[in-house]
Coordinates of C-alpha atoms in Angstrom, one line a residue:
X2 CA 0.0 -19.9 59.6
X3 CA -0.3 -22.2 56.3
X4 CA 0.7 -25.8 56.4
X5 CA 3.8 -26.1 54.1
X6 CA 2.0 -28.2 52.1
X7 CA -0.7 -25.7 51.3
X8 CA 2.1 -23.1 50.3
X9 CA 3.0 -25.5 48.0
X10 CA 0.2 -26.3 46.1
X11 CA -0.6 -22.6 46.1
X12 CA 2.9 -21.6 44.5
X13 CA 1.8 -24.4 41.7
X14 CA -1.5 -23.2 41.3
X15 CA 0.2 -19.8 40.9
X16 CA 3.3 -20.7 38.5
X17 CA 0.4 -22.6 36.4
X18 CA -1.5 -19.7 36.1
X19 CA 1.5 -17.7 34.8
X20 CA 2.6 -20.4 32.1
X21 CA -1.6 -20.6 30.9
X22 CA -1.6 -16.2 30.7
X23 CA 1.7 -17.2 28.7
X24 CA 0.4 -19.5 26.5
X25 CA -2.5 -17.4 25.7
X26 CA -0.9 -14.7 25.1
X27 CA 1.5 -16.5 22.4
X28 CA -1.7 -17.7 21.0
X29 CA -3.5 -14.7 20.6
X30 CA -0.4 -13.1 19.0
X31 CA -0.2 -16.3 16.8
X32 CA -3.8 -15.2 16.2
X33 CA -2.9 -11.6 15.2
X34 CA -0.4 -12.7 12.8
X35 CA -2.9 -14.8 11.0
X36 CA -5.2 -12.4 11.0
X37 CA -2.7 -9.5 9.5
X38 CA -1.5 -12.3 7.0
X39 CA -5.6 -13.2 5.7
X40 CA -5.8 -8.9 5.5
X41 CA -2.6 -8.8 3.1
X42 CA -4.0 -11.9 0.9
X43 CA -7.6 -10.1 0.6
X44 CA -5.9 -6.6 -0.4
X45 CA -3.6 -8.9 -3.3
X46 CA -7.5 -10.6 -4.1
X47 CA -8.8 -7.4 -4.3
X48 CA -5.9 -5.8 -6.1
X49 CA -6.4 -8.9 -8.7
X50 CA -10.0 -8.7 -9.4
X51 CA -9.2 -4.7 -9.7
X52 CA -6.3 -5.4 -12.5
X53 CA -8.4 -8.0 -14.2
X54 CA -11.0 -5.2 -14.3
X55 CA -8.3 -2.5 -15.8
X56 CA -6.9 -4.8 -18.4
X57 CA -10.7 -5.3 -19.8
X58 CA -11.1 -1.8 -20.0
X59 CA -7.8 -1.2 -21.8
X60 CA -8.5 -4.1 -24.6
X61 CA -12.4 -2.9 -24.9
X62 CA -12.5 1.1 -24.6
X63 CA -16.0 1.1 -24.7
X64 CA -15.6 -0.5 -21.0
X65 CA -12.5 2.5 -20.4
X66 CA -15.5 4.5 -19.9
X67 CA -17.1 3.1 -17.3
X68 CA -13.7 2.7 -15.4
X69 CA -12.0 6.5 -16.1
X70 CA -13.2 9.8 -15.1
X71 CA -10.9 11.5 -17.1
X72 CA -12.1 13.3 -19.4
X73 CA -10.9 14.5 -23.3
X74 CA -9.0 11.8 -24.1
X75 CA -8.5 9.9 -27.1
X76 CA -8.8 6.0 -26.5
X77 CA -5.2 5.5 -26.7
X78 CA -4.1 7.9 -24.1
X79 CA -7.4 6.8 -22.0
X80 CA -5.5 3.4 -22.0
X81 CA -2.1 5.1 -21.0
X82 CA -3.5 6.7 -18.0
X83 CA -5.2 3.3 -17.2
X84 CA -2.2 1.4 -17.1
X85 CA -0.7 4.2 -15.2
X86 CA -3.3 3.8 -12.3
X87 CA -2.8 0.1 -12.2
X88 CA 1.2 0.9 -11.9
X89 CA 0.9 3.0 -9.3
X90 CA -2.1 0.9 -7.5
X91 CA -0.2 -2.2 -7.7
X92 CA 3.1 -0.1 -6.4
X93 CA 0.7 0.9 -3.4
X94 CA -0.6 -2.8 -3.1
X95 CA 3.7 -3.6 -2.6
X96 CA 4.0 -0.9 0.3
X97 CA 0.7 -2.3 2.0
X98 CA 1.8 -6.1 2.1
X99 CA 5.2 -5.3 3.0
X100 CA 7.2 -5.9 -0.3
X101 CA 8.5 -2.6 -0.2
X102 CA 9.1 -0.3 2.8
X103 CA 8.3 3.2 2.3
X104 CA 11.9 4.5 1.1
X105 CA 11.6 2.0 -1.8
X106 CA 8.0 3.1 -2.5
X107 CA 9.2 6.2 -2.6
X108 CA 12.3 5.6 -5.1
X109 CA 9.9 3.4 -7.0
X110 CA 8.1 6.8 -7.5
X111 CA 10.8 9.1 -8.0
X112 CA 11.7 7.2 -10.7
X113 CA 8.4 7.2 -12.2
X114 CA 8.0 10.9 -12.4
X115 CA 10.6 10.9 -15.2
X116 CA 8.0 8.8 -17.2
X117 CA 5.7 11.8 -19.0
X118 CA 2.7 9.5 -19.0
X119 CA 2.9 9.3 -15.3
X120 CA 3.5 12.7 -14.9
X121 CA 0.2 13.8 -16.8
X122 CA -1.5 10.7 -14.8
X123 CA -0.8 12.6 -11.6
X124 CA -1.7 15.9 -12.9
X125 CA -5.0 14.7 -13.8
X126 CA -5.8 13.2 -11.3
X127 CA -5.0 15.6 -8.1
X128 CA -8.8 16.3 -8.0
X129 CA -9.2 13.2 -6.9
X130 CA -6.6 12.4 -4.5
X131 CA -7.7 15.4 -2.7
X132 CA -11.2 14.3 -1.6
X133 CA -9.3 11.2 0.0
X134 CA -9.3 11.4 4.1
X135 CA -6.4 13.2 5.0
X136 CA -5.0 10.4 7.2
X137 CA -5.2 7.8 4.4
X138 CA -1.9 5.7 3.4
X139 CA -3.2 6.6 0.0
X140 CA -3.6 10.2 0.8
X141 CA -0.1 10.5 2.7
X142 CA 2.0 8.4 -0.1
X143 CA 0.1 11.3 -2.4
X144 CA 1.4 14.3 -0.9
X145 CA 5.0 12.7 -0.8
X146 CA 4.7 12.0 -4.6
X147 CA 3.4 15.9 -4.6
X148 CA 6.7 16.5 -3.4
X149 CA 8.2 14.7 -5.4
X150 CA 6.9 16.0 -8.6
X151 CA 7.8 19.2 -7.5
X152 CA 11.7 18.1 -7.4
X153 CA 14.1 19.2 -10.5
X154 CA 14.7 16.8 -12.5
X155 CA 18.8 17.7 -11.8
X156 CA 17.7 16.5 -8.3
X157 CA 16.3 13.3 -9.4
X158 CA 19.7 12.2 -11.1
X159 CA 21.7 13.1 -8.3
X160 CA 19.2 11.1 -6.3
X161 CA 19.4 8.1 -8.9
X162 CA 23.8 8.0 -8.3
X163 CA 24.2 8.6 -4.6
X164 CA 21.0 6.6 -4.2

């Protein structure tokens, strides 16, 4: 049998090595956070250099080239459907950092399908959206604006008064 003593010093040894898994697992949660937090502040970077890029492009349209695979459009409405992608990319950019949950994405959205610009911007650019991975945020938020542009517009306003 174990001296008393011994028993002890081995329930210290033992509470000790509970309080250290503690402390390292606050740390390495600590650690995630950080980590999530330096993600979020590289996509609003990103998001920054990519608006910087767009407004460029919108004040010289021989740079709206480069930027816009849309095709047949005059430089003004080349322009429009620019400024539409950066709305809706910077609406995106809100949902991914957590300014918005995905109701108010969504209502964001719903709201914007009564703008005709938008509209056409989606239209245009379905192509696209469908070569994006399936599983994407991107490609997920998509097929809920699908839906959504495939809503009445009756709908919308009673959405936009019980809402």
């Amino acid at each position: 049998m174990a001296e008393p003593h011994q028993e002890d010093r081995f329930r210290e040894l033992v509470r000790m090595g509970v309080a250290m898994a503690e402390g390292t697992a606050r740390v390495a949660e600590g650690l995630a956070r950080v980590a999530e937090e330096m993600h979020r502040a590289n996509l609003i970077s990103l998001q920054s250099l990519l608006v910087e890029q767009m407004d460029r492009s919108i004040d010289d349209p021989s740079l709206a080239d480069t930027l816009s695979t849309l095709t047949d459009l005059s430089e003004d409405r080349r322009r429009q459907m620019i400024t539409a992608n950066r709305q809706y990319s910077l609406i995106l950019l809100a949902h991914r950092v957590g300014a918005i949950d995905r109701s108010e994405l969504l209502g964001v959205l719903k709201t914007l399908r009564r703008n005709p610009l938008f509209v056409e911007y989606w239209v245009r650019t379905a192509d696209a959206r469908r070569e994006l991975p399936p599983e994407s945020l991107e490609a997920r938020i998509g097929r809920a604006v699908d839906a959504l542009m495939e809503e009445r517009l009756d709908d919308l306003e009673e959405w936009w008064v019980v809402g």
